[in-house]
């Protein structure tokens, strides 16, 4: 189906582990974004990408790494997970008049 | 510093009544405003938007009002229904921002009471 999909939907990992959250879109939108949603903070931008091989930091990039080797994929990697990275992560692409979001990945770091 | 502010973390409204969600912004260069709705365990979905050249945009039960001089916008839902219970995010975009970023408020949780 067309759209933006995130995987996994739920993930539990241990402190210090590396974990990658996947995001795939089928529209070939140029811009893609990663947000985290936390109580009291709303949606905070982690990283974004204007096109393949072009990425830039958002508001809260520390502890995260992204890549964009193909237009349709924008994975987010936590190189060494910390408890403060327990959150719900949303990927989005820009559909011209606004964003379309994926369903989110709920990540718990124990 | 927050550029988009939703000062009410939550709001409870009786079913059938009007829900009014407020949003303030600080950047006078913002030219396009959006509202997103989010249910638990789902991603935010686009609800309604308004360009800065307008002061009102209506879509069914949803109306967004923009007061540029006050840097304030509001979302009206009339009549409120149980399915409107969700978190609502106000967002804005800056035409000078070449990276297509949208800036979100912290959200307001709307509870529609039976």
PDB file of C-alpha atoms in Angstrom:
ATOM      1  CA  UNK A   1       0.000   0.000   0.000  1.00  0.00           C
ATOM      2  CA  UNK A   2       1.106   3.542  -0.639  1.00  0.00           C
ATOM      3  CA  UNK A   3       2.085   5.558   2.369  1.00  0.00           C
ATOM      4  CA  UNK A   4       4.675   5.815   5.053  1.00  0.00           C
ATOM      5  CA  UNK A   5       5.471   2.814   7.182  1.00  0.00           C
ATOM      6  CA  UNK A   6       7.543   2.459  10.300  1.00  0.00           C
ATOM      7  CA  UNK A   7       9.018  -0.656  11.816  1.00  0.00           C
ATOM      8  CA  UNK A   8       9.025  -2.081  14.332  1.00  0.00           C
ATOM      9  CA  UNK A   9       5.873  -0.814  16.048  1.00  0.00           C
ATOM     10  CA  UNK A  10       7.239  -1.711  19.460  1.00  0.00           C
ATOM     11  CA  UNK A  11      10.771  -2.291  20.629  1.00  0.00           C
ATOM     12  CA  UNK A  12      12.369  -2.968  23.980  1.00  0.00           C
ATOM     13  CA  UNK A  13      16.120  -2.702  24.182  1.00  0.00           C
ATOM     14  CA  UNK A  14      18.782  -2.536  26.845  1.00  0.00           C
ATOM     15  CA  UNK A  15      20.868   0.457  27.765  1.00  0.00           C
ATOM     16  CA  UNK A  16      23.971   0.659  25.631  1.00  0.00           C
ATOM     17  CA  UNK A  17      22.593  -1.366  22.734  1.00  0.00           C
ATOM     18  CA  UNK A  18      22.392  -0.082  19.215  1.00  0.00           C
ATOM     19  CA  UNK A  19      18.925   0.000  17.733  1.00  0.00           C
ATOM     20  CA  UNK A  20      17.637   1.112  14.352  1.00  0.00           C
ATOM     21  CA  UNK A  21      14.157   2.331  13.607  1.00  0.00           C
ATOM     22  CA  UNK A  22      13.047   2.016  10.025  1.00  0.00           C
ATOM     23  CA  UNK A  23      10.966   4.371   7.925  1.00  0.00           C
ATOM     24  CA  UNK A  24       9.839   3.798   4.360  1.00  0.00           C
ATOM     25  CA  UNK A  25       7.695   5.980   2.108  1.00  0.00           C
ATOM     26  CA  UNK A  26       6.249   5.141  -1.286  1.00  0.00           C
ATOM     27  CA  UNK A  27       5.635   8.630  -2.676  1.00  0.00           C
ATOM     28  CA  UNK A  28       9.242   9.685  -3.398  1.00  0.00           C
ATOM     29  CA  UNK A  29       8.789  12.809  -1.287  1.00  0.00           C
ATOM     30  CA  UNK A  30      12.049  14.709  -1.020  1.00  0.00           C
ATOM     31  CA  UNK A  31      11.762  15.693   2.610  1.00  0.00           C
ATOM     32  CA  UNK A  32      11.618  13.232   5.478  1.00  0.00           C
ATOM     33  CA  UNK A  33      11.668  13.850   9.211  1.00  0.00           C
ATOM     34  CA  UNK A  34      12.100  12.049  12.511  1.00  0.00           C
ATOM     35  CA  UNK A  35      10.272  13.255  15.616  1.00  0.00           C
ATOM     36  CA  UNK A  36      10.004  11.999  19.121  1.00  0.00           C
ATOM     37  CA  UNK A  37       6.907  12.540  21.210  1.00  0.00           C
ATOM     38  CA  UNK A  38       7.218  12.872  24.955  1.00  0.00           C
ATOM     39  CA  UNK A  39       4.749  13.991  27.587  1.00  0.00           C
ATOM     40  CA  UNK A  40       5.080  17.707  28.162  1.00  0.00           C
ATOM     41  CA  UNK A  41       7.253  18.213  25.096  1.00  0.00           C
ATOM     42  CA  UNK A  42       4.971  17.485  22.193  1.00  0.00           C
ATOM     43  CA  UNK A  43       6.695  16.637  18.928  1.00  0.00           C
ATOM     44  CA  UNK A  44      10.401  17.423  18.803  1.00  0.00           C
ATOM     45  CA  UNK A  45      12.402  17.194  15.619  1.00  0.00           C
ATOM     46  CA  UNK A  46      15.418  14.888  15.815  1.00  0.00           C
ATOM     47  CA  UNK A  47      16.758  14.871  12.259  1.00  0.00           C
ATOM     48  CA  UNK A  48      15.488  15.626   8.815  1.00  0.00           C
ATOM     49  CA  UNK A  49      16.535  15.043   5.252  1.00  0.00           C
ATOM     50  CA  UNK A  50      15.968  17.187   2.190  1.00  0.00           C
ATOM     51  CA  UNK A  51      16.926  14.459  -0.293  1.00  0.00           C
ATOM     52  CA  UNK A  52      19.015  11.340  -0.618  1.00  0.00           C
ATOM     53  CA  UNK A  53      22.412  11.834   1.032  1.00  0.00           C
ATOM     54  CA  UNK A  54      21.353  15.168   2.568  1.00  0.00           C
ATOM     55  CA  UNK A  55      20.573  15.170   6.257  1.00  0.00           C
ATOM     56  CA  UNK A  56      20.557  17.789   8.970  1.00  0.00           C
ATOM     57  CA  UNK A  57      20.053  18.075  12.700  1.00  0.00           C
ATOM     58  CA  UNK A  58      16.834  19.114  14.306  1.00  0.00           C
ATOM     59  CA  UNK A  59      16.115  20.256  17.824  1.00  0.00           C
ATOM     60  CA  UNK A  60      17.238  17.119  19.719  1.00  0.00           C
ATOM     61  CA  UNK A  61      19.828  15.216  17.610  1.00  0.00           C
ATOM     62  CA  UNK A  62      22.230  14.046  20.320  1.00  0.00           C
ATOM     63  CA  UNK A  63      22.535  10.273  20.551  1.00  0.00           C
ATOM     64  CA  UNK A  64      20.975   9.669  17.147  1.00  0.00           C
ATOM     65  CA  UNK A  65      22.336   8.998  13.688  1.00  0.00           C
ATOM     66  CA  UNK A  66      20.459   8.993  10.387  1.00  0.00           C
ATOM     67  CA  UNK A  67      21.196   8.060   6.822  1.00  0.00           C
ATOM     68  CA  UNK A  68      19.376   8.488   3.539  1.00  0.00           C
ATOM     69  CA  UNK A  69      21.018   6.391   0.854  1.00  0.00           C
ATOM     70  CA  UNK A  70      17.692   6.036  -0.979  1.00  0.00           C
ATOM     71  CA  UNK A  71      14.896   8.570  -1.236  1.00  0.00           C
ATOM     72  CA  UNK A  72      12.311   6.166   0.121  1.00  0.00           C
ATOM     73  CA  UNK A  73      14.152   5.090   3.275  1.00  0.00           C
ATOM     74  CA  UNK A  74      15.204   7.139   6.280  1.00  0.00           C
ATOM     75  CA  UNK A  75      16.420   4.937   9.142  1.00  0.00           C
ATOM     76  CA  UNK A  76      17.113   6.349  12.596  1.00  0.00           C
ATOM     77  CA  UNK A  77      19.833   4.712  14.680  1.00  0.00           C
ATOM     78  CA  UNK A  78      20.433   5.016  18.385  1.00  0.00           C
ATOM     79  CA  UNK A  79      24.097   4.119  18.623  1.00  0.00           C
ATOM     80  CA  UNK A  80      24.093   3.453  22.373  1.00  0.00           C
ATOM     81  CA  UNK A  81      20.591   3.599  23.754  1.00  0.00           C
ATOM     82  CA  UNK A  82      19.906   5.422  27.005  1.00  0.00           C
ATOM     83  CA  UNK A  83      16.802   5.421  29.200  1.00  0.00           C
ATOM     84  CA  UNK A  84      16.151   9.042  28.250  1.00  0.00           C
ATOM     85  CA  UNK A  85      15.564   7.836  24.699  1.00  0.00           C
ATOM     86  CA  UNK A  86      12.500   5.907  25.782  1.00  0.00           C
ATOM     87  CA  UNK A  87       9.851   7.580  23.675  1.00  0.00           C
ATOM     88  CA  UNK A  88       7.483   7.269  20.767  1.00  0.00           C
ATOM     89  CA  UNK A  89       9.203   7.986  17.474  1.00  0.00           C
ATOM     90  CA  UNK A  90       7.416   9.262  14.397  1.00  0.00           C
ATOM     91  CA  UNK A  91       8.695   9.448  10.882  1.00  0.00           C
ATOM     92  CA  UNK A  92       7.086  11.875   8.438  1.00  0.00           C
ATOM     93  CA  UNK A  93       7.420  12.977   4.861  1.00  0.00           C
ATOM     94  CA  UNK A  94       6.364  16.270   3.381  1.00  0.00           C
ATOM     95  CA  UNK A  95       3.333  15.927   1.179  1.00  0.00           C
ATOM     96  CA  UNK A  96       3.336  19.481  -0.137  1.00  0.00           C
ATOM     97  CA  UNK A  97       0.799  21.057   2.184  1.00  0.00           C
ATOM     98  CA  UNK A  98       1.989  19.435   5.334  1.00  0.00           C
ATOM     99  CA  UNK A  99       3.375  16.270   6.764  1.00  0.00           C
ATOM    100  CA  UNK A 100       2.155  12.715   6.557  1.00  0.00           C
ATOM    101  CA  UNK A 101       3.213  10.689   9.556  1.00  0.00           C
ATOM    102  CA  UNK A 102       3.866   7.039  10.071  1.00  0.00           C
ATOM    103  CA  UNK A 103       2.139   5.134  12.852  1.00  0.00           C
ATOM    104  CA  UNK A 104       5.086   5.433  15.176  1.00  0.00           C
ATOM    105  CA  UNK A 105       7.527   3.186  16.996  1.00  0.00           C
ATOM    106  CA  UNK A 106       7.250   2.905  20.750  1.00  0.00           C
ATOM    107  CA  UNK A 107      10.778   2.368  22.055  1.00  0.00           C
ATOM    108  CA  UNK A 108      11.506   1.384  25.621  1.00  0.00           C
ATOM    109  CA  UNK A 109      15.095   1.380  26.866  1.00  0.00           C
ATOM    110  CA  UNK A 110      15.560  -0.651  30.033  1.00  0.00           C
TER     111      UNK A 110
ATOM    112  CA  UNK B   1      12.246  29.398  22.905  1.00  0.00           C
ATOM    113  CA  UNK B   2       8.910  28.038  21.775  1.00  0.00           C
ATOM    114  CA  UNK B   3       7.685  29.607  18.583  1.00  0.00           C
ATOM    115  CA  UNK B   4       4.335  27.806  18.650  1.00  0.00           C
ATOM    116  CA  UNK B   5       2.583  27.662  21.983  1.00  0.00           C
ATOM    117  CA  UNK B   6      -0.419  25.712  23.107  1.00  0.00           C
ATOM    118  CA  UNK B   7      -0.901  26.840  26.651  1.00  0.00           C
ATOM    119  CA  UNK B   8      -3.677  24.435  27.578  1.00  0.00           C
ATOM    120  CA  UNK B   9      -2.370  20.890  28.018  1.00  0.00           C
ATOM    121  CA  UNK B  10      -5.911  19.550  28.248  1.00  0.00           C
ATOM    122  CA  UNK B  11      -9.501  20.554  27.690  1.00  0.00           C
ATOM    123  CA  UNK B  12     -12.785  18.852  28.556  1.00  0.00           C
ATOM    124  CA  UNK B  13     -15.961  19.644  26.640  1.00  0.00           C
ATOM    125  CA  UNK B  14     -19.465  18.229  26.794  1.00  0.00           C
ATOM    126  CA  UNK B  15     -20.601  16.276  23.770  1.00  0.00           C
ATOM    127  CA  UNK B  16     -22.577  18.503  21.415  1.00  0.00           C
ATOM    128  CA  UNK B  17     -20.949  21.703  22.640  1.00  0.00           C
ATOM    129  CA  UNK B  18     -18.245  23.758  20.948  1.00  0.00           C
ATOM    130  CA  UNK B  19     -14.588  22.895  21.526  1.00  0.00           C
ATOM    131  CA  UNK B  20     -12.135  25.752  21.146  1.00  0.00           C
ATOM    132  CA  UNK B  21      -8.430  24.985  21.042  1.00  0.00           C
ATOM    133  CA  UNK B  22      -6.029  27.895  21.107  1.00  0.00           C
ATOM    134  CA  UNK B  23      -2.571  28.432  19.728  1.00  0.00           C
ATOM    135  CA  UNK B  24      -0.178  31.386  19.864  1.00  0.00           C
ATOM    136  CA  UNK B  25       2.933  31.972  17.818  1.00  0.00           C
ATOM    137  CA  UNK B  26       5.845  34.358  18.062  1.00  0.00           C
ATOM    138  CA  UNK B  27       7.319  34.426  14.569  1.00  0.00           C
ATOM    139  CA  UNK B  28       5.541  36.996  12.417  1.00  0.00           C
ATOM    140  CA  UNK B  29       7.058  35.396   9.305  1.00  0.00           C
ATOM    141  CA  UNK B  30       4.933  32.269   9.637  1.00  0.00           C
ATOM    142  CA  UNK B  31       2.598  32.156   6.672  1.00  0.00           C
ATOM    143  CA  UNK B  32       0.890  28.796   6.896  1.00  0.00           C
ATOM    144  CA  UNK B  33      -0.703  27.134   9.879  1.00  0.00           C
ATOM    145  CA  UNK B  34      -1.919  23.607  10.389  1.00  0.00           C
ATOM    146  CA  UNK B  35      -3.762  21.518  12.914  1.00  0.00           C
ATOM    147  CA  UNK B  36      -3.032  17.850  13.396  1.00  0.00           C
ATOM    148  CA  UNK B  37      -5.060  15.347  15.348  1.00  0.00           C
ATOM    149  CA  UNK B  38      -3.539  12.361  17.100  1.00  0.00           C
ATOM    150  CA  UNK B  39      -5.177   9.294  18.541  1.00  0.00           C
ATOM    151  CA  UNK B  40      -3.284   6.984  20.916  1.00  0.00           C
ATOM    152  CA  UNK B  41      -1.008   4.490  19.175  1.00  0.00           C
ATOM    153  CA  UNK B  42      -1.363   6.301  15.849  1.00  0.00           C
ATOM    154  CA  UNK B  43       0.614   8.955  14.032  1.00  0.00           C
ATOM    155  CA  UNK B  44      -0.686  12.522  13.836  1.00  0.00           C
ATOM    156  CA  UNK B  45      -3.008  13.149  10.920  1.00  0.00           C
ATOM    157  CA  UNK B  46      -3.635  16.400   9.132  1.00  0.00           C
ATOM    158  CA  UNK B  47      -6.910  18.053  10.079  1.00  0.00           C
ATOM    159  CA  UNK B  48      -7.139  21.560   8.659  1.00  0.00           C
ATOM    160  CA  UNK B  49      -4.890  24.418   7.617  1.00  0.00           C
ATOM    161  CA  UNK B  50      -5.016  28.121   6.938  1.00  0.00           C
ATOM    162  CA  UNK B  51      -2.863  30.482   4.938  1.00  0.00           C
ATOM    163  CA  UNK B  52      -1.882  33.828   6.397  1.00  0.00           C
ATOM    164  CA  UNK B  53      -3.815  35.609   3.659  1.00  0.00           C
ATOM    165  CA  UNK B  54      -7.043  34.329   5.180  1.00  0.00           C
ATOM    166  CA  UNK B  55      -8.601  34.789   8.590  1.00  0.00           C
ATOM    167  CA  UNK B  56     -10.919  31.804   8.506  1.00  0.00           C
ATOM    168  CA  UNK B  57     -11.054  28.372   6.965  1.00  0.00           C
ATOM    169  CA  UNK B  58     -13.922  25.968   7.438  1.00  0.00           C
ATOM    170  CA  UNK B  59     -14.182  22.246   6.784  1.00  0.00           C
ATOM    171  CA  UNK B  60     -17.341  20.625   8.033  1.00  0.00           C
ATOM    172  CA  UNK B  61     -17.424  20.778  11.819  1.00  0.00           C
ATOM    173  CA  UNK B  62     -13.915  22.242  11.967  1.00  0.00           C
ATOM    174  CA  UNK B  63     -13.082  25.911  11.582  1.00  0.00           C
ATOM    175  CA  UNK B  64      -9.734  27.562  12.075  1.00  0.00           C
ATOM    176  CA  UNK B  65      -9.535  31.270  12.791  1.00  0.00           C
ATOM    177  CA  UNK B  66      -6.381  33.317  12.376  1.00  0.00           C
ATOM    178  CA  UNK B  67      -5.715  36.665  14.048  1.00  0.00           C
ATOM    179  CA  UNK B  68      -2.408  37.847  12.632  1.00  0.00           C
ATOM    180  CA  UNK B  69      -2.200  41.010  14.673  1.00  0.00           C
ATOM    181  CA  UNK B  70      -2.495  38.960  17.859  1.00  0.00           C
ATOM    182  CA  UNK B  71      -0.401  36.096  16.478  1.00  0.00           C
ATOM    183  CA  UNK B  72      -3.155  33.768  17.537  1.00  0.00           C
ATOM    184  CA  UNK B  73      -5.136  31.017  15.941  1.00  0.00           C
ATOM    185  CA  UNK B  74      -7.903  28.826  17.196  1.00  0.00           C
ATOM    186  CA  UNK B  75      -9.602  25.632  16.150  1.00  0.00           C
ATOM    187  CA  UNK B  76     -13.349  25.382  16.676  1.00  0.00           C
ATOM    188  CA  UNK B  77     -15.145  22.057  16.612  1.00  0.00           C
ATOM    189  CA  UNK B  78     -18.918  22.270  16.444  1.00  0.00           C
ATOM    190  CA  UNK B  79     -20.640  20.146  17.568  1.00  0.00           C
ATOM    191  CA  UNK B  80     -18.093  18.133  19.523  1.00  0.00           C
ATOM    192  CA  UNK B  81     -18.376  14.377  19.186  1.00  0.00           C
ATOM    193  CA  UNK B  82     -16.844  11.508  21.179  1.00  0.00           C
ATOM    194  CA  UNK B  83     -14.533  10.671  18.287  1.00  0.00           C
ATOM    195  CA  UNK B  84     -12.998  14.123  18.622  1.00  0.00           C
ATOM    196  CA  UNK B  85     -11.266  13.042  21.825  1.00  0.00           C
ATOM    197  CA  UNK B  86      -7.604  13.188  20.848  1.00  0.00           C
ATOM    198  CA  UNK B  87      -4.474  15.279  21.125  1.00  0.00           C
ATOM    199  CA  UNK B  88      -4.446  18.282  18.812  1.00  0.00           C
ATOM    200  CA  UNK B  89      -1.207  19.829  17.624  1.00  0.00           C
ATOM    201  CA  UNK B  90      -0.971  23.321  16.235  1.00  0.00           C
ATOM    202  CA  UNK B  91       1.838  23.830  13.720  1.00  0.00           C
ATOM    203  CA  UNK B  92       3.294  26.598  11.590  1.00  0.00           C
ATOM    204  CA  UNK B  93       5.676  26.971   8.688  1.00  0.00           C
ATOM    205  CA  UNK B  94       8.056  29.760   7.759  1.00  0.00           C
ATOM    206  CA  UNK B  95       8.412  30.638   4.061  1.00  0.00           C
ATOM    207  CA  UNK B  96      11.994  31.681   4.670  1.00  0.00           C
ATOM    208  CA  UNK B  97      12.790  28.205   5.909  1.00  0.00           C
ATOM    209  CA  UNK B  98      14.017  26.347   2.864  1.00  0.00           C
ATOM    210  CA  UNK B  99      13.959  23.010   4.606  1.00  0.00           C
ATOM    211  CA  UNK B 100      10.186  22.594   4.702  1.00  0.00           C
ATOM    212  CA  UNK B 101      10.223  22.251   8.455  1.00  0.00           C
ATOM    213  CA  UNK B 102       7.005  22.639  10.344  1.00  0.00           C
ATOM    214  CA  UNK B 103       7.145  23.769  13.954  1.00  0.00           C
ATOM    215  CA  UNK B 104       4.732  22.075  16.318  1.00  0.00           C
ATOM    216  CA  UNK B 105       3.214  23.146  19.587  1.00  0.00           C
ATOM    217  CA  UNK B 106       3.176  20.779  22.545  1.00  0.00           C
ATOM    218  CA  UNK B 107      -0.393  19.724  21.929  1.00  0.00           C
ATOM    219  CA  UNK B 108      -3.717  19.940  23.729  1.00  0.00           C
ATOM    220  CA  UNK B 109      -5.541  16.810  24.842  1.00  0.00           C
ATOM    221  CA  UNK B 110      -9.256  17.173  24.186  1.00  0.00           C
ATOM    222  CA  UNK B 111     -11.721  15.064  26.176  1.00  0.00           C
ATOM    223  CA  UNK B 112     -15.291  14.971  24.956  1.00  0.00           C
ATOM    224  CA  UNK B 113     -17.566  14.124  27.851  1.00  0.00           C
ATOM    225  CA  UNK B 114     -20.761  12.121  27.305  1.00  0.00           C
TER     226      UNK B 114
END
